[in-house]
Tab-separated table of C-alpha atoms in Angstrom:
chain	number	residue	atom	x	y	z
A	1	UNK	CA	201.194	35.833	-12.696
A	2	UNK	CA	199.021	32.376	-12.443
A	3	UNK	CA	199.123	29.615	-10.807
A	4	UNK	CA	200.903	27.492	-13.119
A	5	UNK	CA	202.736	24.328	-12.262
A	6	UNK	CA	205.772	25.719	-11.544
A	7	UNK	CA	204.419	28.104	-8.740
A	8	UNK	CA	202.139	25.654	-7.591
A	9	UNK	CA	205.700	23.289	-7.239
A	10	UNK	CA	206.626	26.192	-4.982
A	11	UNK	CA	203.840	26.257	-3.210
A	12	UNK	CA	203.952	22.482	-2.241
A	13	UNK	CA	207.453	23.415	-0.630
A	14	UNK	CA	206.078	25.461	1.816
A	15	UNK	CA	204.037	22.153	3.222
A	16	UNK	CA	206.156	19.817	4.867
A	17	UNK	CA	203.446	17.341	5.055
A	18	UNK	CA	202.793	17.283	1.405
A	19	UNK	CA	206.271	15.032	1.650
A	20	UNK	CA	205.074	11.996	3.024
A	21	UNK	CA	205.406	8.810	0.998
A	22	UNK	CA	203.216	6.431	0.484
A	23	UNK	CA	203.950	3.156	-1.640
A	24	UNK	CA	206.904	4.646	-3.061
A	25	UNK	CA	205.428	7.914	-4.244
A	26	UNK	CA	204.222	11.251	-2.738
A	27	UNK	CA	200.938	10.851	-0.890
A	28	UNK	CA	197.982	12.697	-2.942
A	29	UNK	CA	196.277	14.362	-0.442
A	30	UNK	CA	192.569	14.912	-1.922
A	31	UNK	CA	191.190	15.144	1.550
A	32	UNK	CA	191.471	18.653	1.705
A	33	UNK	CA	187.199	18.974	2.481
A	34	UNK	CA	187.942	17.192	6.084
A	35	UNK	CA	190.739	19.567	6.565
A	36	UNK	CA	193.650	21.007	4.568
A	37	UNK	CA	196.848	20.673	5.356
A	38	UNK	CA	199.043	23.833	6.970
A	39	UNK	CA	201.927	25.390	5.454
A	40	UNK	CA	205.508	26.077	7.485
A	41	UNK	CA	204.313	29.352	8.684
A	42	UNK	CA	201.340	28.389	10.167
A	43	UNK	CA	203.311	25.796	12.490
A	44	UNK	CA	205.539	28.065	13.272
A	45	UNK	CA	203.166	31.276	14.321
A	46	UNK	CA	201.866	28.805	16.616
A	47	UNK	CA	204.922	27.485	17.965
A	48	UNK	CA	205.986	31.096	18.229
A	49	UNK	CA	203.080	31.934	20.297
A	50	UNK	CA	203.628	28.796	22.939
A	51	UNK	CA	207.710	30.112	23.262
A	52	UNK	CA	207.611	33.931	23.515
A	53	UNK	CA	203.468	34.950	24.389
A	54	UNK	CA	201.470	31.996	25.655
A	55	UNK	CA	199.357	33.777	28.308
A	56	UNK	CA	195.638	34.370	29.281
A	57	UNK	CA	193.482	37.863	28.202
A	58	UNK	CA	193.660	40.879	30.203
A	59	UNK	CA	196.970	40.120	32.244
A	60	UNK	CA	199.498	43.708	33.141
A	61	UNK	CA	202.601	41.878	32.427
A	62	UNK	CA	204.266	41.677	29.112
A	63	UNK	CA	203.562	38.068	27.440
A	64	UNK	CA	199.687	38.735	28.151
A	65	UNK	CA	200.196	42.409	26.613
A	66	UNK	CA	201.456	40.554	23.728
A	67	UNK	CA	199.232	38.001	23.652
A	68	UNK	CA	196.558	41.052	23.813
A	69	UNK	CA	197.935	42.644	20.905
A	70	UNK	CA	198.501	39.550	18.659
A	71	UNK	CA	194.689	38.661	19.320
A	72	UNK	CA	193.517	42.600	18.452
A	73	UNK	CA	195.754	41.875	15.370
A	74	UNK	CA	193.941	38.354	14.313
A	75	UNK	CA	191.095	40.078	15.087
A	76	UNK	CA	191.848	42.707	12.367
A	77	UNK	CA	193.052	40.126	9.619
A	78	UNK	CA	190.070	37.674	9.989
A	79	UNK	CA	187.583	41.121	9.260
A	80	UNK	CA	189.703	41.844	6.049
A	81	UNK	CA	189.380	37.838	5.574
A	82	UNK	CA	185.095	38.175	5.494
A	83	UNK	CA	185.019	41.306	4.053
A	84	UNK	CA	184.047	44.046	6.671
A	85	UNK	CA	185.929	47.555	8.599
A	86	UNK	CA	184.501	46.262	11.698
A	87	UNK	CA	186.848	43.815	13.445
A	88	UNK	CA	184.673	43.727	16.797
A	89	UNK	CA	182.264	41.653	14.631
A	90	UNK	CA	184.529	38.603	14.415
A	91	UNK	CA	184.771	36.547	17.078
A	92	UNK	CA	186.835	33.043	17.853
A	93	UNK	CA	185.540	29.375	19.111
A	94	UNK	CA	186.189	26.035	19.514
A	95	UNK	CA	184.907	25.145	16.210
A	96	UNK	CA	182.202	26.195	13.873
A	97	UNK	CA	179.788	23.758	15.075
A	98	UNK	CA	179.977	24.832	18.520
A	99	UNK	CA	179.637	28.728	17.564
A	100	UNK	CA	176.594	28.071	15.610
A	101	UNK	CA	174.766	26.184	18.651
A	102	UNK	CA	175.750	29.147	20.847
A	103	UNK	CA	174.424	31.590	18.538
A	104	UNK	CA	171.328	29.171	17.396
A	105	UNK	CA	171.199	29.006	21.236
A	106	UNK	CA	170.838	33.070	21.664
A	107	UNK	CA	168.654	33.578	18.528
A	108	UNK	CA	166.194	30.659	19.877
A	109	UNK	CA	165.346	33.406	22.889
A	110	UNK	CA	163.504	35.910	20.183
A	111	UNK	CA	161.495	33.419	18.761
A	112	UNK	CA	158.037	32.094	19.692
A	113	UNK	CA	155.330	29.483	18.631
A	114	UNK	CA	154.484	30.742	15.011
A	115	UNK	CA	157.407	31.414	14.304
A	116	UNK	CA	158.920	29.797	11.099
A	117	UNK	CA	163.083	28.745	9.923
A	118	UNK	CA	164.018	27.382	6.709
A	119	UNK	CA	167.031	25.140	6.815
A	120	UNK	CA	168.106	22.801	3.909
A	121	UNK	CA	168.952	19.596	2.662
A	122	UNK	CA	171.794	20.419	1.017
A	123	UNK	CA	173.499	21.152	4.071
A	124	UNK	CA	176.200	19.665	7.267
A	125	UNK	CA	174.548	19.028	9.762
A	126	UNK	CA	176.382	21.660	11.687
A	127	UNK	CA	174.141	23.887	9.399
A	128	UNK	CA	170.964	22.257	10.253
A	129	UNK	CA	170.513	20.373	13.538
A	130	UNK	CA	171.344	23.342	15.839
A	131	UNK	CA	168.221	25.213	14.050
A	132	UNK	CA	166.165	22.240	14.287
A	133	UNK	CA	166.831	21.896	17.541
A	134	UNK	CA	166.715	25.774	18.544
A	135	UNK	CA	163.333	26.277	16.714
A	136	UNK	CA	162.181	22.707	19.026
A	137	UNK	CA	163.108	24.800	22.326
A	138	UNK	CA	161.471	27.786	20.777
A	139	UNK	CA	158.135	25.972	19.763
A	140	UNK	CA	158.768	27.382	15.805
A	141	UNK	CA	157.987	25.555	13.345
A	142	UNK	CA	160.767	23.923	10.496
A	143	UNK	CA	160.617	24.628	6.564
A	144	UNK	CA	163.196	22.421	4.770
A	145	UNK	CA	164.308	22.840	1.460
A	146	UNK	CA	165.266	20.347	-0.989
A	147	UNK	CA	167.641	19.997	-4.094
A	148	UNK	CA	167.603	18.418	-7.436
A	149	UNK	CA	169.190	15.527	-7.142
A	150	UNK	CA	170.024	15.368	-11.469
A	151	UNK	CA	172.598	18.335	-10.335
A	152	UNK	CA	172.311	18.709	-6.566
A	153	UNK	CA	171.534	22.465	-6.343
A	154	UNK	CA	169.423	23.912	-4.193
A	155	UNK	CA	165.306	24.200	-5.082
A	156	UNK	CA	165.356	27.516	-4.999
A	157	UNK	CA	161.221	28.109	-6.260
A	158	UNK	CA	160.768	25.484	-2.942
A	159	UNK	CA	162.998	28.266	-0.709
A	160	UNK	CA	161.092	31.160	-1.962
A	161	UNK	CA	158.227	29.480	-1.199
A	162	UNK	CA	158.344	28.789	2.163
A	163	UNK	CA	159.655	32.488	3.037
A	164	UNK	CA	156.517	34.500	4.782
A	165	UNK	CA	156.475	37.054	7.580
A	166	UNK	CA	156.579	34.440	9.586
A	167	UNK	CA	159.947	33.568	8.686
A	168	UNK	CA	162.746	34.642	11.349
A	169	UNK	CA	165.698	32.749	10.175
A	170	UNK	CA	167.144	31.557	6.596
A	171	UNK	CA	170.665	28.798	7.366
A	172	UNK	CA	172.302	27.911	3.922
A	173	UNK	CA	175.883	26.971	2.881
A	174	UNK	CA	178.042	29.064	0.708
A	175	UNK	CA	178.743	25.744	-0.847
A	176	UNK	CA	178.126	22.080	-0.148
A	177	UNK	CA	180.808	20.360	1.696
A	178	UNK	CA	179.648	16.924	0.018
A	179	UNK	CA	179.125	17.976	-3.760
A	180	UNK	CA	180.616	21.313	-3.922
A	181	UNK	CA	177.540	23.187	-5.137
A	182	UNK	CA	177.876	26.927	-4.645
A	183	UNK	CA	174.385	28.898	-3.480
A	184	UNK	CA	173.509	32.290	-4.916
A	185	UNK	CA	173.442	33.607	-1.367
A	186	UNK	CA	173.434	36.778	-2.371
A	187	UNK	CA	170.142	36.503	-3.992
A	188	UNK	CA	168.772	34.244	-0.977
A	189	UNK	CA	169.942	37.052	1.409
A	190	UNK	CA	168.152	39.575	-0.702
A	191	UNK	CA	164.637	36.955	-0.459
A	192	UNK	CA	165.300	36.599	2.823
A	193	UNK	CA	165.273	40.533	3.862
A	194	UNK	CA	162.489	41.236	1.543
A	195	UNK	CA	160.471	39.134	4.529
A	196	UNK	CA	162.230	40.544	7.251
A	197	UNK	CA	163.914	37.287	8.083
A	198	UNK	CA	168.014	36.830	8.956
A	199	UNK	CA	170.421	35.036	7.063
A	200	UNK	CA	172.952	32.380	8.882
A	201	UNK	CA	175.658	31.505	5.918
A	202	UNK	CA	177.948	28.309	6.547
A	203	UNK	CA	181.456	29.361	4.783
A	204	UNK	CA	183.274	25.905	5.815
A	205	UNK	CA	183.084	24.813	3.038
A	206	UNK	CA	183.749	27.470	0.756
A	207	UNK	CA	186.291	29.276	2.255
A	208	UNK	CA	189.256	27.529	1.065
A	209	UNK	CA	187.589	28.022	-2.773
A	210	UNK	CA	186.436	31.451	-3.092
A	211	UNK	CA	186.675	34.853	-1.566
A	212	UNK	CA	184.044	35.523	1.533
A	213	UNK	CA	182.035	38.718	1.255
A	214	UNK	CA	179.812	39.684	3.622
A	215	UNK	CA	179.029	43.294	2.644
A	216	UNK	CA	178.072	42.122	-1.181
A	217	UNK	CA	176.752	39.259	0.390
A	218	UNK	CA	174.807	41.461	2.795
A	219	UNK	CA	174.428	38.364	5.406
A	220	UNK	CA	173.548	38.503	8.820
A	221	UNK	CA	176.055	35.568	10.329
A	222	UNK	CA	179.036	34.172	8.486
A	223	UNK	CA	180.863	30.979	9.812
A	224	UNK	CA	184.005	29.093	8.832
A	225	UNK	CA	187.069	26.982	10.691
A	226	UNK	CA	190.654	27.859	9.721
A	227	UNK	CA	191.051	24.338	9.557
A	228	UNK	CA	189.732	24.106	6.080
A	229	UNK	CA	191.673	26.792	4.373
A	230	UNK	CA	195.276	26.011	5.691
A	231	UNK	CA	195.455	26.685	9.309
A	232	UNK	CA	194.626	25.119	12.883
A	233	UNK	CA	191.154	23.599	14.082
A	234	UNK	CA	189.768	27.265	14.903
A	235	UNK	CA	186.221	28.145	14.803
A	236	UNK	CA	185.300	32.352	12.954
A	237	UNK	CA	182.357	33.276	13.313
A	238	UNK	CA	180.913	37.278	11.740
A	239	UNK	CA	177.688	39.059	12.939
A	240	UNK	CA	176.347	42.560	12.029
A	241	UNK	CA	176.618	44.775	14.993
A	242	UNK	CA	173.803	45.619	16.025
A	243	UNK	CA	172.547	41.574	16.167
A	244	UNK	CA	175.350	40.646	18.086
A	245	UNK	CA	174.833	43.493	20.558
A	246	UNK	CA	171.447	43.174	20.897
A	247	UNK	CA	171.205	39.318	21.536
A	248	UNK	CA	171.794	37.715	24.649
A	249	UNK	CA	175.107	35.519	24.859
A	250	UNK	CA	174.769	32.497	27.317
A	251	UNK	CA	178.462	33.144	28.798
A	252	UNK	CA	179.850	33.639	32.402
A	253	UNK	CA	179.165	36.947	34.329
A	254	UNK	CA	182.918	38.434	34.621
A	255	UNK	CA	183.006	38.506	30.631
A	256	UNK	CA	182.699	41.590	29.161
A	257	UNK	CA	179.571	42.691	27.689
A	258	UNK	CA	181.410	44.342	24.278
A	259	UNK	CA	182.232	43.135	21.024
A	260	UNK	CA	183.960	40.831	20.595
A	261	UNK	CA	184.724	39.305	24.101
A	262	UNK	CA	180.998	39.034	24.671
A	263	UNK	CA	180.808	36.131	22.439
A	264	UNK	CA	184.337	34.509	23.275
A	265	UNK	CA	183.437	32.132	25.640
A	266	UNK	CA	186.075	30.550	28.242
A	267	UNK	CA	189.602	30.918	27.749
A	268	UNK	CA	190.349	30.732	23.880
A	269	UNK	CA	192.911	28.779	21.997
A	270	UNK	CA	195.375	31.512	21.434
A	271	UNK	CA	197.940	29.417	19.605
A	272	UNK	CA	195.168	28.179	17.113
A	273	UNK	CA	194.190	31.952	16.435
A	274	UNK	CA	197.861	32.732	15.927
A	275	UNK	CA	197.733	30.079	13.356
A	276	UNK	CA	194.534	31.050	11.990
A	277	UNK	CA	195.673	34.593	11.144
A	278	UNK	CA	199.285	33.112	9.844
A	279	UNK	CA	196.962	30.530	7.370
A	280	UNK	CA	195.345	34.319	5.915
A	281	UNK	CA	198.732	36.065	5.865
A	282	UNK	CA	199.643	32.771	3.645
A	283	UNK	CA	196.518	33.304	1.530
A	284	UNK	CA	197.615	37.199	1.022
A	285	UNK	CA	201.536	36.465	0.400
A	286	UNK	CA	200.373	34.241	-2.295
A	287	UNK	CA	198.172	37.005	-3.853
A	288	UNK	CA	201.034	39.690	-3.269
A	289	UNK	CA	203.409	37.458	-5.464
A	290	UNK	CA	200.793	37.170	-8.349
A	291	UNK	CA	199.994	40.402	-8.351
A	292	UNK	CA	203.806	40.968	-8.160
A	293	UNK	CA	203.118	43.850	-5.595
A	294	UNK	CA	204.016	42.942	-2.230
A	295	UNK	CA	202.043	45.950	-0.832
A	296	UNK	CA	199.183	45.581	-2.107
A	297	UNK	CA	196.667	45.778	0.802
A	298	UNK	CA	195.253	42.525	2.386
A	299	UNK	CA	191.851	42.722	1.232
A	300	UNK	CA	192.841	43.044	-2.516
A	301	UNK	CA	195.441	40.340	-2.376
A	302	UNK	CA	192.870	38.120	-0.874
A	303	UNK	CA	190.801	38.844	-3.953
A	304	UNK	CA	193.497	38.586	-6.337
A	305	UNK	CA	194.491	35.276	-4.925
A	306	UNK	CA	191.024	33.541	-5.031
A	307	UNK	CA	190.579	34.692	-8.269
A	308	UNK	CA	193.789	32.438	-9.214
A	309	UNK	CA	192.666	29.493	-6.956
A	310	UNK	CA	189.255	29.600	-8.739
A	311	UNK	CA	190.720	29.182	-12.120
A	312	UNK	CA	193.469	26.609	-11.269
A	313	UNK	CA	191.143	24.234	-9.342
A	314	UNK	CA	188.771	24.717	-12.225
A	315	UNK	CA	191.004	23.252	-14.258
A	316	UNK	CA	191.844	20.313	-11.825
A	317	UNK	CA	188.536	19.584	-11.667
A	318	UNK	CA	187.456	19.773	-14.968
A	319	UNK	CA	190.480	16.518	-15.506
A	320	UNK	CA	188.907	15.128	-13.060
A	321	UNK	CA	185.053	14.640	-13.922
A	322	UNK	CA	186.363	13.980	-17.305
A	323	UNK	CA	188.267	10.807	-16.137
A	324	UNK	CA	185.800	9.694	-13.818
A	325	UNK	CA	183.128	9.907	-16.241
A	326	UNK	CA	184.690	7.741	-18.666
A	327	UNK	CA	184.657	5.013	-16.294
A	328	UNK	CA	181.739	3.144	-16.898
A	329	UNK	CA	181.334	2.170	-12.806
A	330	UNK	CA	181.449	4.859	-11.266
A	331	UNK	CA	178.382	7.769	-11.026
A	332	UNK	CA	179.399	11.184	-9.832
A	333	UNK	CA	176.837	13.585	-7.755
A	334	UNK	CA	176.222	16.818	-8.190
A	335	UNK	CA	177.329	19.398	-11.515
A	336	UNK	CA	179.190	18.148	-14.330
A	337	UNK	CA	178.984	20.031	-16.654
A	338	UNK	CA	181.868	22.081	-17.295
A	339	UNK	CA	180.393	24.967	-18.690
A	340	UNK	CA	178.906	25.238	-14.910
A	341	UNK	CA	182.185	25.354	-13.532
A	342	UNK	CA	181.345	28.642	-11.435
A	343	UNK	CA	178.746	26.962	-9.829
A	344	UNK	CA	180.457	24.655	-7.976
A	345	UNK	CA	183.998	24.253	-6.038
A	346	UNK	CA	186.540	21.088	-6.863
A	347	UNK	CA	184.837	18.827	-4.778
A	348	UNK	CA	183.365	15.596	-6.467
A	349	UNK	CA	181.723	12.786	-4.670
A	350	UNK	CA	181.274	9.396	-6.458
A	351	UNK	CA	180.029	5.475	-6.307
A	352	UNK	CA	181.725	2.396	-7.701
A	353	UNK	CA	179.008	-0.289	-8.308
A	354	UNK	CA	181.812	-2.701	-6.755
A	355	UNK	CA	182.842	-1.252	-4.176
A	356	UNK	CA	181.496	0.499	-1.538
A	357	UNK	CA	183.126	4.114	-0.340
A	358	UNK	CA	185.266	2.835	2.516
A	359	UNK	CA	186.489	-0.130	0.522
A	360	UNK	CA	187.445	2.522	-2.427
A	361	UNK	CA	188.766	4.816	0.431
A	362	UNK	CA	190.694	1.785	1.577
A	363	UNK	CA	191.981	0.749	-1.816
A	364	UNK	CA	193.033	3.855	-2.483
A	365	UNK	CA	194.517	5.263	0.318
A	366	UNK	CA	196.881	1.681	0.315
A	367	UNK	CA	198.216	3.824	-3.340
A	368	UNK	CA	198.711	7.162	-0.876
A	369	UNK	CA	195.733	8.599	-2.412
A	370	UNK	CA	194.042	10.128	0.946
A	371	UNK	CA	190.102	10.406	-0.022
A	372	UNK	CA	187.163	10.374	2.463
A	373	UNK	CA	184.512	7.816	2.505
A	374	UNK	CA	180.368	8.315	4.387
A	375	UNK	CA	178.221	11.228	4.507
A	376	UNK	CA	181.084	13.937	6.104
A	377	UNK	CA	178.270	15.138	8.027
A	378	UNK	CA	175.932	15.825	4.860
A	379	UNK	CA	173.255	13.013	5.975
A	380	UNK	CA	170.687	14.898	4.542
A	381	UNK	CA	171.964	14.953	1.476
A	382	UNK	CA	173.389	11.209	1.339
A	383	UNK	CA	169.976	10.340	2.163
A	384	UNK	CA	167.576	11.703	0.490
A	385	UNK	CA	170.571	10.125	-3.052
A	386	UNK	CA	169.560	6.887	-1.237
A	387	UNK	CA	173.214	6.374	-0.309
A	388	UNK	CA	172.746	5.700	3.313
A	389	UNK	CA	174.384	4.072	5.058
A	390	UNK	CA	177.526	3.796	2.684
A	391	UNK	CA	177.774	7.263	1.347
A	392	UNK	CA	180.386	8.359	-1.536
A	393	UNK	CA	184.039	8.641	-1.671
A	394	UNK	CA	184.710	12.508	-1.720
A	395	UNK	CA	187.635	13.584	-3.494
A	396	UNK	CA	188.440	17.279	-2.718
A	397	UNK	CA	191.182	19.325	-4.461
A	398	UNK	CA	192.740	22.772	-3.441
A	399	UNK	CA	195.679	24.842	-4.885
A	400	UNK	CA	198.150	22.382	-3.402
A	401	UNK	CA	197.590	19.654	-6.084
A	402	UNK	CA	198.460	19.135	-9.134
A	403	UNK	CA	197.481	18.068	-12.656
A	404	UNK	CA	199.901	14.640	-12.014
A	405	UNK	CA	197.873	13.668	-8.819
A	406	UNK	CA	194.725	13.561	-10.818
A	407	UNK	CA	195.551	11.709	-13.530
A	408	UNK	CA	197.390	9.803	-11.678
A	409	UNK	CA	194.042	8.811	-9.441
A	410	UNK	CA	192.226	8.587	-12.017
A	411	UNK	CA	194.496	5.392	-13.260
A	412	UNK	CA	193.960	3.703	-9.710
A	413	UNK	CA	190.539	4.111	-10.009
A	414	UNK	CA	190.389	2.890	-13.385
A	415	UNK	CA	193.082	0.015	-12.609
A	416	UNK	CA	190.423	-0.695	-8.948
């Protein structure tokens, strides 16, 4: 089984927001890069968690035993979710942006003057200003790395470069959350350990698009937020072992010192974690169904799933450059051509030479198309395209919409 419009019709049933109407038709929501929305179970894992378990860690009575146990559980699905038999290695935050300073925070301590990072361009800022700032504290020294703005990938002769012994830390994204470039971190991984240097990937991006593997990866630090593949604002974060036992966590003294606790700091968001975990089991049902085995083990239904996503959203986004480049205003960023489809997720970012991103956002979102307008957070990027301080409109698709809700924005852009 695919995804083919009739399951993806199912799929859109299980999202009660996906009903809103906007100017007398569906909203399109193509904002899915600033956060996806959340199927039915997700809302109600959480709302189960606030009626029957909401309690802190650690408690001897019975909702905190099953808040315990629900926890040990997410912990368990989010480690089949990255790719690794280790669940102590995944840990839960506010947000990704706040478990990267904490961690850029703790990493900063083992570095000295001499010392060299390489962040890049291509980046959020989540992704880049926490090492800049970390390797300021630390008295290293910064190596950026540009990209090619014809296609928006990564330099990767300019990261290769820069790598030396004196290299301690290599932060790239899985894929750009602006222009939807995927990174061959794999291969950057294997640079960076030839050096001796650690790899920090940023997943945000890429998580709701393709299948995270840290073993094949062989990464040091993996981040992502639930909130961008179908679940709650929730922060994941994934370390090797021996890294996150070794460094020192900045966290209170009556925390425990083991994994993972040592690197949950304050009183989590249970509720959010319970809807985390609910947004994978959602991933996994779906690949259960089109593998037509609803055993098949969580792992290999996540893989069987992203496989389908991959070559549905290709499709979507394929329509989509195709329309957009045939109108003669507007300039897309980043890969086009669809023979690179693999190299990129269905993201696209845009100009109009009329109109400027928020008045296309505005225009548009008048229709119920829901589209994002700025930098999102990529300033680098949006600056070194000379595109300050108005940015693109970023149009982001996921498995939730459909061949209609392209064309169909496609005409309003056309008809703008």
């Amino acid at each position: 089984m695919t995804l083919t419009a009739e399951f993806v019709s199912d799929i859109r049933r299980q999202f009660a927001a996906l009903g809103r109407i906007v100017a007398d038709r569906p909203a399109a929501f193509l904002d899915g890069p600033a956060g996806t929305q959340v199927p039915n179970s997700v809302v109600s894992a959480m709302a189960h968690y606030l009626q029957k378990m909401n309690a802190n860690h650690g408690g001897r009575f019975l909702t905190s035993q099953d808040s315990d146990q629900m926890l040990k559980t997410a912990h368990r699905i989010f480690a089949d979710f990255v790719g690794t038999d280790d669940p102590g290695t995944v840990f839960f935050g506010q947000n990704m942006t706040s478990l990267t300073f904490a961690l850029s925070r703790a990493l900063a301590q083992t570095w000295k003057a001499g010392d060299e990072i390489i962040v890049t361009l291509l980046d959020h800022d989540a992704n880049y200003s926490p090492w800049i700032l970390a390797a300021r504290d630390a008295g290293a020294e910064v190596r950026l790395v540009h990209f090619k703005k014809e296609d928006c990938t990564l330099d990767l002769d300019e990261l290769r470069s820069h790598l030396s012994e004196r290299t301690r830390l290599v932060a790239v994204g899985a894929a750009s959350n602006a222009v939807g470039t995927i990174n061959p971190i794999k291969q950057i991984a294997h640079w960076a350990h030839e050096v001796g240097a650690l790899v920090f990937v940023d997943a945000v991006h890429y998580a709701p698009h393709g299948l995270i593997d840290v073993q094949d990866w062989d990464c040091d630090f993996v981040a992502c937020s639930a909130y961008k593949f179908f679940g709650p604002h929730l922060g994941i974060m994934w370390g090797k072992r021996q890294l996150l036992e070794s460094l020192q966590a900045y966290k209170v003294r009556p925390a425990a010192n083991t994994l993972p606790e040592k690197w949950m700091t304050g009183t989590q968001s249970h509720e959010s974690i319970a809807g985390g975990a609910a947004a994978v089991d959602y991933l996994t049902g779906l690949g259960r169904r089109i593998a037509e085995d609803p055993l098949l083990p969580r792992r290999a239904a996540l893989a069987k799933v992203y496989h389908s996503i991959h070559a549905y959203e290709s499709l979507l986004v394929r329509l989509l450059l195709d329309g957009l480049n045939s109108i003669r205003e507007v300039k897309v960023y980043g890969i086009t051509d669809p023979h690179r489809m693999r190299e990129r997720v269905s993201t696209i970012a845009f100009t109009h030479e009329r109109f400027t991103s928020a008045e296309l956002a505005e225009l548009l979102g008048r229709q119920g198309f829901f589209t994002w307008h700025g930098n999102y957070y990529a300033i680098n990027l949006t600056d070194e395209l000379g595109l300050e301080p108005e940015g693109m409109l970023r149009v982001g698709l996921v498995h939730y919409n459909t061949v209609d809700e392209v064309e169909s924005f496609v005409a309003a852009v056309r008809q703008l």
